């Protein structure tokens, strides 16, 4: 009898897991279909309103002058033997000083860290990379090339190529997600972790499934699962949707923030208008659902989490929940009136908070190799 009950219990557990998995993927594909329908309606509406300009967009042939600003650093390249990929990065500060490595988000590239490159080069060797599929770094064609393991390994390889065995790691948005994962898997290589507007991946997945409002704000995750169509929607009307991400009242930099200049915006359009650039950026999203839940969760480095109060894509409640997965000092700062694009929106406040965090505990000397 006991054996029968045991087998019945195992059967019910397995059945519950299968139902949960089925429900998970049904939700994902159902929401993808809904987002696709909404996007098609938007496309038809654009064609009706702007029949001659909807399908007009152009590749920017010449980089704007701001991308060659020598005050930001030197443009460098590294080819990683294991992956065969070439990465582009901008570096400043003396070689041999402690490494501060910056990871950008979507739809950005190294340029999003321009204010921090200038600020921290006095005390650090600052390096802002173009992550795989972005900017002047190589763009792998297969979607599988953008899984979490490959993205985390990229960071490890770059740190080691630069001649370091540890760094102060700074990430925003998708770069923040990779920074969390790197700190989880390589704790000995992260002296301090600084994340901007990016929740711990387990916090995000748990919270989104329990809060429809966050699921709605994350609708782009589902829409971006589609092949080719998202690239089209981001390109029409000469990349109008991309421009709106940074400049619109709902998602762009706040009224009190440091707005993008016309040249800054053109820098983003130059990077993202290149052939294949949007596909590389979107492939990060096309692997996310198969990469969760995480098998490891805990971060053992000191963590600073900076959060823009007006983030249009991520609910603030997730920020505090990140504390559950941190086994070290955790500091959270909510920046009033700031948007998702935090390090560009409020660079002075962000830089001051980072300096304060860096001086805590062992002080700056702890960063040296």
mmCIF file of C-alpha atoms in Angstrom:
data_model
loop_
_atom_site.group_PDB
_atom_site.id
_atom_site.type_symbol
_atom_site.label_atom_id
_atom_site.label_comp_id
_atom_site.label_asym_id
_atom_site.label_seq_id
_atom_site.Cartn_x
_atom_site.Cartn_y
_atom_site.Cartn_z
ATOM 1 C CA UNK A 1 0.000 0.000 0.000
ATOM 2 C CA UNK A 2 2.799 2.392 0.928
ATOM 3 C CA UNK A 3 4.528 1.658 -2.375
ATOM 4 C CA UNK A 4 1.324 2.385 -4.287
ATOM 5 C CA UNK A 5 0.897 5.708 -2.491
ATOM 6 C CA UNK A 6 4.537 6.567 -3.150
ATOM 7 C CA UNK A 7 4.176 5.864 -6.876
ATOM 8 C CA UNK A 8 0.922 7.833 -6.982
ATOM 9 C CA UNK A 9 2.621 10.795 -5.316
ATOM 10 C CA UNK A 10 5.500 10.702 -7.826
ATOM 11 C CA UNK A 11 2.999 10.540 -10.680
ATOM 12 C CA UNK A 12 1.096 13.564 -9.358
ATOM 13 C CA UNK A 13 4.317 15.553 -8.913
ATOM 14 C CA UNK A 14 5.431 14.788 -12.462
ATOM 15 C CA UNK A 15 1.962 15.619 -13.782
ATOM 16 C CA UNK A 16 1.967 18.935 -11.920
ATOM 17 C CA UNK A 17 5.386 19.788 -13.372
ATOM 18 C CA UNK A 18 4.218 18.939 -16.899
ATOM 19 C CA UNK A 19 1.096 21.067 -16.459
ATOM 20 C CA UNK A 20 3.212 23.936 -15.159
ATOM 21 C CA UNK A 21 5.591 23.697 -18.118
ATOM 22 C CA UNK A 22 2.668 23.470 -20.548
ATOM 23 C CA UNK A 23 1.042 26.496 -18.937
ATOM 24 C CA UNK A 24 4.332 28.426 -19.063
ATOM 25 C CA UNK A 25 4.848 27.895 -22.790
ATOM 26 C CA UNK A 26 1.144 28.362 -23.574
ATOM 27 C CA UNK A 27 1.342 31.751 -21.884
ATOM 28 C CA UNK A 28 4.442 32.678 -23.865
ATOM 29 C CA UNK A 29 3.088 31.645 -27.272
ATOM 30 C CA UNK A 30 -0.355 33.059 -26.551
ATOM 31 C CA UNK A 31 1.098 36.407 -25.577
ATOM 32 C CA UNK A 32 3.357 36.311 -28.673
ATOM 33 C CA UNK A 33 0.250 35.923 -30.834
ATOM 34 C CA UNK A 34 -1.454 38.840 -29.078
ATOM 35 C CA UNK A 35 1.584 41.096 -29.469
ATOM 36 C CA UNK A 36 1.880 40.130 -33.136
ATOM 37 C CA UNK A 37 -1.745 41.055 -33.766
ATOM 38 C CA UNK A 38 -1.251 44.466 -32.131
ATOM 39 C CA UNK A 39 1.947 45.054 -34.135
ATOM 40 C CA UNK A 40 0.191 44.172 -37.404
ATOM 41 C CA UNK A 41 -2.556 46.663 -36.636
ATOM 42 C CA UNK A 42 0.076 49.330 -35.944
ATOM 43 C CA UNK A 43 1.799 48.510 -39.234
ATOM 44 C CA UNK A 44 -1.419 48.809 -41.228
ATOM 45 C CA UNK A 45 -2.216 52.089 -39.490
ATOM 46 C CA UNK A 46 1.236 53.418 -40.403
ATOM 47 C CA UNK A 47 0.742 52.405 -44.025
ATOM 48 C CA UNK A 48 -2.594 54.215 -44.112
ATOM 49 C CA UNK A 49 -1.188 57.398 -42.543
ATOM 50 C CA UNK A 50 2.211 57.408 -44.275
ATOM 51 C CA UNK A 51 1.974 55.263 -47.403
ATOM 52 C CA UNK A 52 5.114 56.728 -48.986
ATOM 53 C CA UNK A 53 7.430 56.841 -45.970
ATOM 54 C CA UNK A 54 6.531 53.789 -43.877
ATOM 55 C CA UNK A 55 9.028 51.494 -45.584
ATOM 56 C CA UNK A 56 11.768 54.080 -45.928
ATOM 57 C CA UNK A 57 14.856 53.808 -43.754
ATOM 58 C CA UNK A 58 18.519 54.124 -44.446
ATOM 59 C CA UNK A 59 21.829 52.769 -43.248
ATOM 60 C CA UNK A 60 23.949 55.511 -41.701
ATOM 61 C CA UNK A 61 27.216 55.415 -43.634
ATOM 62 C CA UNK A 62 29.329 57.797 -41.570
ATOM 63 C CA UNK A 63 29.725 57.715 -37.770
ATOM 64 C CA UNK A 64 28.941 61.004 -36.015
ATOM 65 C CA UNK A 65 31.888 62.876 -34.506
ATOM 66 C CA UNK A 66 30.913 61.993 -30.926
ATOM 67 C CA UNK A 67 31.879 58.357 -31.523
ATOM 68 C CA UNK A 68 35.465 59.434 -32.170
ATOM 69 C CA UNK A 69 35.719 61.756 -29.169
ATOM 70 C CA UNK A 70 39.204 61.077 -27.776
ATOM 71 C CA UNK A 71 38.146 62.139 -24.262
ATOM 72 C CA UNK A 72 36.110 58.935 -24.047
ATOM 73 C CA UNK A 73 39.055 56.638 -24.655
ATOM 74 C CA UNK A 74 40.771 54.540 -27.293
ATOM 75 C CA UNK A 75 38.974 52.164 -29.658
ATOM 76 C CA UNK A 76 40.394 48.639 -29.388
ATOM 77 C CA UNK A 77 39.622 45.130 -30.601
ATOM 78 C CA UNK A 78 40.188 41.655 -29.212
ATOM 79 C CA UNK A 79 39.640 38.281 -30.859
ATOM 80 C CA UNK A 80 38.791 35.510 -28.425
ATOM 81 C CA UNK A 81 40.387 32.190 -29.368
ATOM 82 C CA UNK A 82 37.721 29.930 -27.878
ATOM 83 C CA UNK A 83 34.705 31.554 -29.556
ATOM 84 C CA UNK A 84 36.533 33.008 -32.547
ATOM 85 C CA UNK A 85 34.619 36.264 -32.093
ATOM 86 C CA UNK A 86 36.126 39.724 -32.351
ATOM 87 C CA UNK A 87 34.973 42.262 -29.766
ATOM 88 C CA UNK A 88 35.212 46.018 -29.955
ATOM 89 C CA UNK A 89 35.721 48.087 -26.829
ATOM 90 C CA UNK A 90 36.627 51.603 -25.759
ATOM 91 C CA UNK A 91 39.195 51.898 -22.970
ATOM 92 C CA UNK A 92 40.583 54.780 -20.901
ATOM 93 C CA UNK A 93 42.665 55.179 -17.765
ATOM 94 C CA UNK A 94 46.111 53.802 -17.040
ATOM 95 C CA UNK A 95 46.851 50.164 -17.747
ATOM 96 C CA UNK A 96 47.462 48.303 -14.515
ATOM 97 C CA UNK A 97 44.900 50.275 -12.558
ATOM 98 C CA UNK A 98 41.930 48.250 -11.271
ATOM 99 C CA UNK A 99 39.535 47.214 -14.026
ATOM 100 C CA UNK A 100 36.016 48.633 -14.243
ATOM 101 C CA UNK A 101 34.112 46.817 -16.990
ATOM 102 C CA UNK A 102 30.861 48.201 -18.422
ATOM 103 C CA UNK A 103 28.135 46.087 -20.087
ATOM 104 C CA UNK A 104 25.436 47.924 -22.033
ATOM 105 C CA UNK A 105 21.777 47.078 -22.560
ATOM 106 C CA UNK A 106 19.232 47.053 -25.400
ATOM 107 C CA UNK A 107 19.223 48.815 -27.832
ATOM 108 C CA UNK A 108 22.524 50.453 -26.895
ATOM 109 C CA UNK A 109 26.267 49.938 -27.336
ATOM 110 C CA UNK A 110 29.474 51.117 -25.633
ATOM 111 C CA UNK A 111 28.489 54.788 -26.120
ATOM 112 C CA UNK A 112 25.814 54.588 -23.410
ATOM 113 C CA UNK A 113 28.662 54.667 -20.823
ATOM 114 C CA UNK A 114 30.282 57.890 -22.111
ATOM 115 C CA UNK A 115 29.682 59.821 -18.875
ATOM 116 C CA UNK A 116 31.115 57.012 -16.757
ATOM 117 C CA UNK A 117 34.187 56.522 -18.976
ATOM 118 C CA UNK A 118 35.141 60.144 -18.375
ATOM 119 C CA UNK A 119 34.320 60.020 -14.669
ATOM 120 C CA UNK A 120 36.115 56.881 -13.496
ATOM 121 C CA UNK A 121 39.214 56.815 -15.709
ATOM 122 C CA UNK A 122 41.162 58.733 -13.055
ATOM 123 C CA UNK A 123 41.138 55.755 -10.669
ATOM 124 C CA UNK A 124 40.358 52.775 -12.914
ATOM 125 C CA UNK A 125 41.160 51.180 -16.194
ATOM 126 C CA UNK A 126 37.677 51.691 -17.631
ATOM 127 C CA UNK A 127 36.495 49.490 -20.482
ATOM 128 C CA UNK A 128 33.096 49.678 -22.214
ATOM 129 C CA UNK A 129 32.523 46.800 -24.623
ATOM 130 C CA UNK A 130 30.200 46.250 -27.524
ATOM 131 C CA UNK A 131 28.605 42.954 -26.516
ATOM 132 C CA UNK A 132 28.303 40.214 -29.139
ATOM 133 C CA UNK A 133 25.891 41.211 -31.890
ATOM 134 C CA UNK A 134 26.252 44.948 -31.150
ATOM 135 C CA UNK A 135 28.220 47.821 -32.618
ATOM 136 C CA UNK A 136 31.566 46.847 -34.085
ATOM 137 C CA UNK A 137 31.720 43.475 -32.330
ATOM 138 C CA UNK A 138 31.076 40.325 -34.340
ATOM 139 C CA UNK A 139 27.503 39.299 -35.016
ATOM 140 C CA UNK A 140 26.920 35.514 -34.820
ATOM 141 C CA UNK A 141 24.076 34.427 -37.063
ATOM 142 C CA UNK A 142 22.487 31.649 -34.994
ATOM 143 C CA UNK A 143 20.040 32.501 -32.239
ATOM 144 C CA UNK A 144 21.620 29.843 -30.020
ATOM 145 C CA UNK A 145 24.858 31.849 -29.987
ATOM 146 C CA UNK A 146 23.160 34.332 -27.652
ATOM 147 C CA UNK A 147 22.342 31.966 -24.801
ATOM 148 C CA UNK A 148 23.286 32.906 -21.248
ATOM 149 C CA UNK A 149 26.318 30.597 -21.108
ATOM 150 C CA UNK A 150 27.936 32.188 -24.163
ATOM 151 C CA UNK A 151 27.221 35.739 -22.995
ATOM 152 C CA UNK A 152 28.708 35.075 -19.556
ATOM 153 C CA UNK A 153 31.752 33.369 -21.068
ATOM 154 C CA UNK A 154 32.337 36.435 -23.261
ATOM 155 C CA UNK A 155 32.773 38.548 -20.136
ATOM 156 C CA UNK A 156 35.190 36.070 -18.567
ATOM 157 C CA UNK A 157 37.273 35.861 -21.743
ATOM 158 C CA UNK A 158 37.480 39.639 -22.117
ATOM 159 C CA UNK A 159 38.501 40.204 -18.483
ATOM 160 C CA UNK A 160 41.271 37.636 -18.839
ATOM 161 C CA UNK A 161 42.418 38.986 -22.206
ATOM 162 C CA UNK A 162 42.759 42.443 -20.657
ATOM 163 C CA UNK A 163 45.205 40.925 -18.188
ATOM 164 C CA UNK A 164 42.993 40.827 -15.098
ATOM 165 C CA UNK A 165 41.587 38.091 -12.904
ATOM 166 C CA UNK A 166 38.869 40.258 -11.352
ATOM 167 C CA UNK A 167 37.025 43.501 -11.940
ATOM 168 C CA UNK A 168 34.398 45.906 -10.740
ATOM 169 C CA UNK A 169 31.520 44.953 -13.011
ATOM 170 C CA UNK A 170 28.874 47.484 -14.084
ATOM 171 C CA UNK A 171 25.811 46.547 -16.154
ATOM 172 C CA UNK A 172 22.591 48.162 -17.339
ATOM 173 C CA UNK A 173 19.440 46.469 -18.696
ATOM 174 C CA UNK A 174 20.594 43.345 -20.601
ATOM 175 C CA UNK A 175 24.145 44.139 -19.538
ATOM 176 C CA UNK A 176 22.825 44.091 -15.979
ATOM 177 C CA UNK A 177 21.333 40.631 -16.502
ATOM 178 C CA UNK A 178 24.670 39.316 -17.778
ATOM 179 C CA UNK A 179 26.455 41.054 -14.885
ATOM 180 C CA UNK A 180 24.186 39.293 -12.358
ATOM 181 C CA UNK A 181 24.847 35.944 -14.032
ATOM 182 C CA UNK A 182 28.597 36.524 -14.212
ATOM 183 C CA UNK A 183 28.717 37.365 -10.504
ATOM 184 C CA UNK A 184 26.735 34.196 -9.736
ATOM 185 C CA UNK A 185 29.016 31.891 -11.739
ATOM 186 C CA UNK A 186 32.374 33.619 -11.205
ATOM 187 C CA UNK A 187 32.188 35.256 -7.758
ATOM 188 C CA UNK A 188 35.967 35.285 -7.410
ATOM 189 C CA UNK A 189 36.219 37.547 -10.464
ATOM 190 C CA UNK A 190 33.842 40.273 -9.223
ATOM 191 C CA UNK A 191 35.137 42.611 -6.521
ATOM 192 C CA UNK A 192 31.963 44.691 -6.601
ATOM 193 C CA UNK A 193 28.829 44.451 -8.709
ATOM 194 C CA UNK A 194 26.963 47.563 -9.852
ATOM 195 C CA UNK A 195 23.654 47.098 -11.679
ATOM 196 C CA UNK A 196 21.396 49.752 -13.159
ATOM 197 C CA UNK A 197 17.705 49.124 -13.809
ATOM 198 C CA UNK A 198 17.983 45.369 -14.139
ATOM 199 C CA UNK A 199 16.546 42.972 -11.545
ATOM 200 C CA UNK A 200 18.141 39.682 -10.611
ATOM 201 C CA UNK A 201 16.948 37.246 -13.358
ATOM 202 C CA UNK A 202 15.105 35.011 -10.863
ATOM 203 C CA UNK A 203 13.342 38.017 -9.352
ATOM 204 C CA UNK A 204 12.226 39.105 -12.800
ATOM 205 C CA UNK A 205 10.854 35.710 -13.858
ATOM 206 C CA UNK A 206 9.052 35.089 -10.547
ATOM 207 C CA UNK A 207 7.617 38.598 -10.327
ATOM 208 C CA UNK A 208 6.470 38.800 -13.957
ATOM 209 C CA UNK A 209 4.541 35.536 -13.713
ATOM 210 C CA UNK A 210 2.714 36.800 -10.607
ATOM 211 C CA UNK A 211 2.039 40.386 -11.710
ATOM 212 C CA UNK A 212 0.107 40.946 -14.954
ATOM 213 C CA UNK A 213 1.098 44.622 -14.912
ATOM 214 C CA UNK A 214 4.778 43.674 -15.263
ATOM 215 C CA UNK A 215 3.913 41.083 -17.878
ATOM 216 C CA UNK A 216 2.265 43.854 -19.867
ATOM 217 C CA UNK A 217 5.335 46.095 -19.511
ATOM 218 C CA UNK A 218 7.437 43.175 -20.733
ATOM 219 C CA UNK A 219 5.319 42.563 -23.821
ATOM 220 C CA UNK A 220 8.322 43.288 -26.043
ATOM 221 C CA UNK A 221 9.944 40.091 -24.699
ATOM 222 C CA UNK A 222 7.159 38.120 -26.349
ATOM 223 C CA UNK A 223 6.948 40.136 -29.551
ATOM 224 C CA UNK A 224 10.708 39.836 -30.101
ATOM 225 C CA UNK A 225 10.430 36.021 -30.214
ATOM 226 C CA UNK A 226 9.145 36.322 -33.782
ATOM 227 C CA UNK A 227 11.622 36.095 -36.666
ATOM 228 C CA UNK A 228 12.189 39.196 -38.840
ATOM 229 C CA UNK A 229 8.941 40.994 -38.082
ATOM 230 C CA UNK A 230 10.284 42.857 -35.014
ATOM 231 C CA UNK A 231 13.253 44.052 -37.086
ATOM 232 C CA UNK A 232 10.804 45.462 -39.626
ATOM 233 C CA UNK A 233 8.712 47.233 -36.986
ATOM 234 C CA UNK A 234 11.793 48.836 -35.423
ATOM 235 C CA UNK A 235 13.004 50.013 -38.856
ATOM 236 C CA UNK A 236 9.888 51.537 -40.433
ATOM 237 C CA UNK A 237 9.602 55.308 -40.719
ATOM 238 C CA UNK A 238 13.395 55.565 -40.514
ATOM 239 C CA UNK A 239 13.702 53.843 -37.116
ATOM 240 C CA UNK A 240 10.953 55.898 -35.507
ATOM 241 C CA UNK A 241 10.346 53.287 -32.784
ATOM 242 C CA UNK A 242 14.009 53.305 -31.758
ATOM 243 C CA UNK A 243 14.057 57.089 -31.575
ATOM 244 C CA UNK A 244 10.911 57.018 -29.434
ATOM 245 C CA UNK A 245 12.500 54.641 -26.922
ATOM 246 C CA UNK A 246 14.970 57.356 -25.925
ATOM 247 C CA UNK A 247 12.931 60.501 -26.541
ATOM 248 C CA UNK A 248 9.204 59.861 -26.029
ATOM 249 C CA UNK A 249 7.386 61.114 -22.945
ATOM 250 C CA UNK A 250 6.423 57.588 -21.868
ATOM 251 C CA UNK A 251 9.703 55.675 -22.277
ATOM 252 C CA UNK A 252 12.398 58.284 -22.874
ATOM 253 C CA UNK A 253 14.688 60.287 -20.639
ATOM 254 C CA UNK A 254 12.784 62.338 -18.066
ATOM 255 C CA UNK A 255 12.163 66.077 -18.147
ATOM 256 C CA UNK A 256 14.832 66.668 -15.494
ATOM 257 C CA UNK A 257 17.311 64.361 -17.181
ATOM 258 C CA UNK A 258 20.164 65.017 -19.560
ATOM 259 C CA UNK A 259 18.453 64.624 -22.902
ATOM 260 C CA UNK A 260 20.162 63.049 -25.865
ATOM 261 C CA UNK A 261 21.516 65.569 -28.340
ATOM 262 C CA UNK A 262 20.722 65.122 -32.023
ATOM 263 C CA UNK A 263 24.268 63.816 -32.454
ATOM 264 C CA UNK A 264 23.869 61.344 -29.566
ATOM 265 C CA UNK A 265 20.695 59.982 -31.130
ATOM 266 C CA UNK A 266 22.397 59.738 -34.504
ATOM 267 C CA UNK A 267 25.150 57.661 -32.862
ATOM 268 C CA UNK A 268 22.561 55.062 -31.852
ATOM 269 C CA UNK A 269 20.995 55.092 -35.307
ATOM 270 C CA UNK A 270 24.421 54.683 -36.886
ATOM 271 C CA UNK A 271 25.090 51.556 -34.798
ATOM 272 C CA UNK A 272 21.630 50.008 -35.129
ATOM 273 C CA UNK A 273 21.051 50.750 -38.814
ATOM 274 C CA UNK A 274 23.971 48.583 -39.938
ATOM 275 C CA UNK A 275 23.058 45.319 -41.722
ATOM 276 C CA UNK A 276 22.110 42.638 -39.182
ATOM 277 C CA UNK A 277 22.494 44.935 -36.167
ATOM 278 C CA UNK A 278 18.870 44.719 -35.048
ATOM 279 C CA UNK A 279 18.833 40.931 -35.386
ATOM 280 C CA UNK A 280 21.906 40.624 -33.172
ATOM 281 C CA UNK A 281 20.310 42.818 -30.511
ATOM 282 C CA UNK A 282 16.978 40.979 -30.645
ATOM 283 C CA UNK A 283 18.592 37.551 -30.418
ATOM 284 C CA UNK A 284 19.239 38.192 -26.720
ATOM 285 C CA UNK A 285 15.479 38.048 -26.192
ATOM 286 C CA UNK A 286 15.046 34.989 -28.399
ATOM 287 C CA UNK A 287 16.911 32.806 -25.914
ATOM 288 C CA UNK A 288 15.604 34.114 -22.632
ATOM 289 C CA UNK A 289 12.644 31.802 -22.021
ATOM 290 C CA UNK A 290 14.661 28.626 -22.551
ATOM 291 C CA UNK A 291 17.345 29.896 -20.136
ATOM 292 C CA UNK A 292 15.046 30.271 -17.121
ATOM 293 C CA UNK A 293 14.720 29.275 -14.317
ATOM 294 C CA UNK A 294 18.334 29.517 -13.162
ATOM 295 C CA UNK A 295 20.081 26.534 -11.587
ATOM 296 C CA UNK A 296 22.204 28.879 -9.441
ATOM 297 C CA UNK A 297 20.971 32.128 -7.912
ATOM 298 C CA UNK A 298 23.132 33.569 -5.164
ATOM 299 C CA UNK A 299 25.503 36.533 -5.525
ATOM 300 C CA UNK A 300 28.407 36.677 -3.092
ATOM 301 C CA UNK A 301 29.900 40.028 -4.119
ATOM 302 C CA UNK A 302 28.893 43.397 -2.639
ATOM 303 C CA UNK A 303 26.081 44.804 -4.790
ATOM 304 C CA UNK A 304 24.914 48.313 -5.641
ATOM 305 C CA UNK A 305 21.558 48.428 -7.431
ATOM 306 C CA UNK A 306 20.555 51.781 -8.935
ATOM 307 C CA UNK A 307 16.975 52.180 -10.121
ATOM 308 C CA UNK A 308 15.261 54.942 -12.058
ATOM 309 C CA UNK A 309 11.894 55.662 -10.447
ATOM 310 C CA UNK A 310 10.230 56.322 -13.818
ATOM 311 C CA UNK A 311 11.344 53.118 -15.526
ATOM 312 C CA UNK A 312 8.654 52.403 -18.115
ATOM 313 C CA UNK A 313 9.601 48.748 -18.508
ATOM 314 C CA UNK A 314 10.341 47.439 -15.008
ATOM 315 C CA UNK A 315 8.321 47.819 -11.816
ATOM 316 C CA UNK A 316 10.174 49.200 -8.825
ATOM 317 C CA UNK A 317 9.034 46.446 -6.442
ATOM 318 C CA UNK A 318 11.504 44.070 -8.094
ATOM 319 C CA UNK A 319 14.452 46.158 -6.924
ATOM 320 C CA UNK A 320 13.974 45.455 -3.231
ATOM 321 C CA UNK A 321 13.235 41.760 -3.911
ATOM 322 C CA UNK A 322 16.788 41.333 -5.279
ATOM 323 C CA UNK A 323 17.999 41.372 -1.678
ATOM 324 C CA UNK A 324 16.812 37.742 -1.330
ATOM 325 C CA UNK A 325 19.607 36.490 -3.589
ATOM 326 C CA UNK A 326 22.546 38.510 -2.254
ATOM 327 C CA UNK A 327 24.871 36.970 0.339
ATOM 328 C CA UNK A 328 26.880 40.141 0.941
ATOM 329 C CA UNK A 329 26.425 43.877 1.427
ATOM 330 C CA UNK A 330 23.504 45.232 -0.640
ATOM 331 C CA UNK A 331 22.796 48.881 -1.299
ATOM 332 C CA UNK A 332 19.705 50.019 -3.218
ATOM 333 C CA UNK A 333 19.228 53.593 -4.418
ATOM 334 C CA UNK A 334 15.995 54.692 -6.122
ATOM 335 C CA UNK A 335 16.614 57.848 -8.175
ATOM 336 C CA UNK A 336 13.595 60.112 -8.243
ATOM 337 C CA UNK A 337 12.312 61.180 -11.659
ATOM 338 C CA UNK A 338 14.893 59.107 -13.532
ATOM 339 C CA UNK A 339 14.017 56.876 -16.473
ATOM 340 C CA UNK A 340 15.177 53.434 -17.554
ATOM 341 C CA UNK A 341 18.204 55.009 -19.296
ATOM 342 C CA UNK A 342 19.683 55.843 -15.931
ATOM 343 C CA UNK A 343 23.396 56.392 -16.592
ATOM 344 C CA UNK A 344 22.586 58.795 -19.422
ATOM 345 C CA UNK A 345 19.541 60.390 -17.783
ATOM 346 C CA UNK A 346 21.161 61.302 -14.442
ATOM 347 C CA UNK A 347 24.918 60.775 -14.911
ATOM 348 C CA UNK A 348 26.037 63.079 -12.088
ATOM 349 C CA UNK A 349 23.837 61.359 -9.487
ATOM 350 C CA UNK A 350 24.756 57.909 -10.799
ATOM 351 C CA UNK A 351 28.474 58.680 -10.700
ATOM 352 C CA UNK A 352 28.271 60.067 -7.160
ATOM 353 C CA UNK A 353 26.420 56.991 -5.895
ATOM 354 C CA UNK A 354 28.928 54.687 -7.561
ATOM 355 C CA UNK A 355 31.860 56.556 -5.956
ATOM 356 C CA UNK A 356 30.195 56.280 -2.544
ATOM 357 C CA UNK A 357 29.719 52.534 -2.997
ATOM 358 C CA UNK A 358 33.296 52.017 -4.199
ATOM 359 C CA UNK A 359 34.686 53.735 -1.099
ATOM 360 C CA UNK A 360 32.713 51.522 1.278
ATOM 361 C CA UNK A 361 34.311 48.539 2.969
ATOM 362 C CA UNK A 362 37.868 47.846 1.901
ATOM 363 C CA UNK A 363 38.173 51.009 -0.184
ATOM 364 C CA UNK A 364 39.628 51.401 -3.636
ATOM 365 C CA UNK A 365 42.818 49.425 -2.902
ATOM 366 C CA UNK A 366 40.801 46.210 -2.878
ATOM 367 C CA UNK A 367 40.370 46.395 -6.640
ATOM 368 C CA UNK A 368 43.993 45.930 -7.545
ATOM 369 C CA UNK A 369 45.085 42.631 -9.043
#
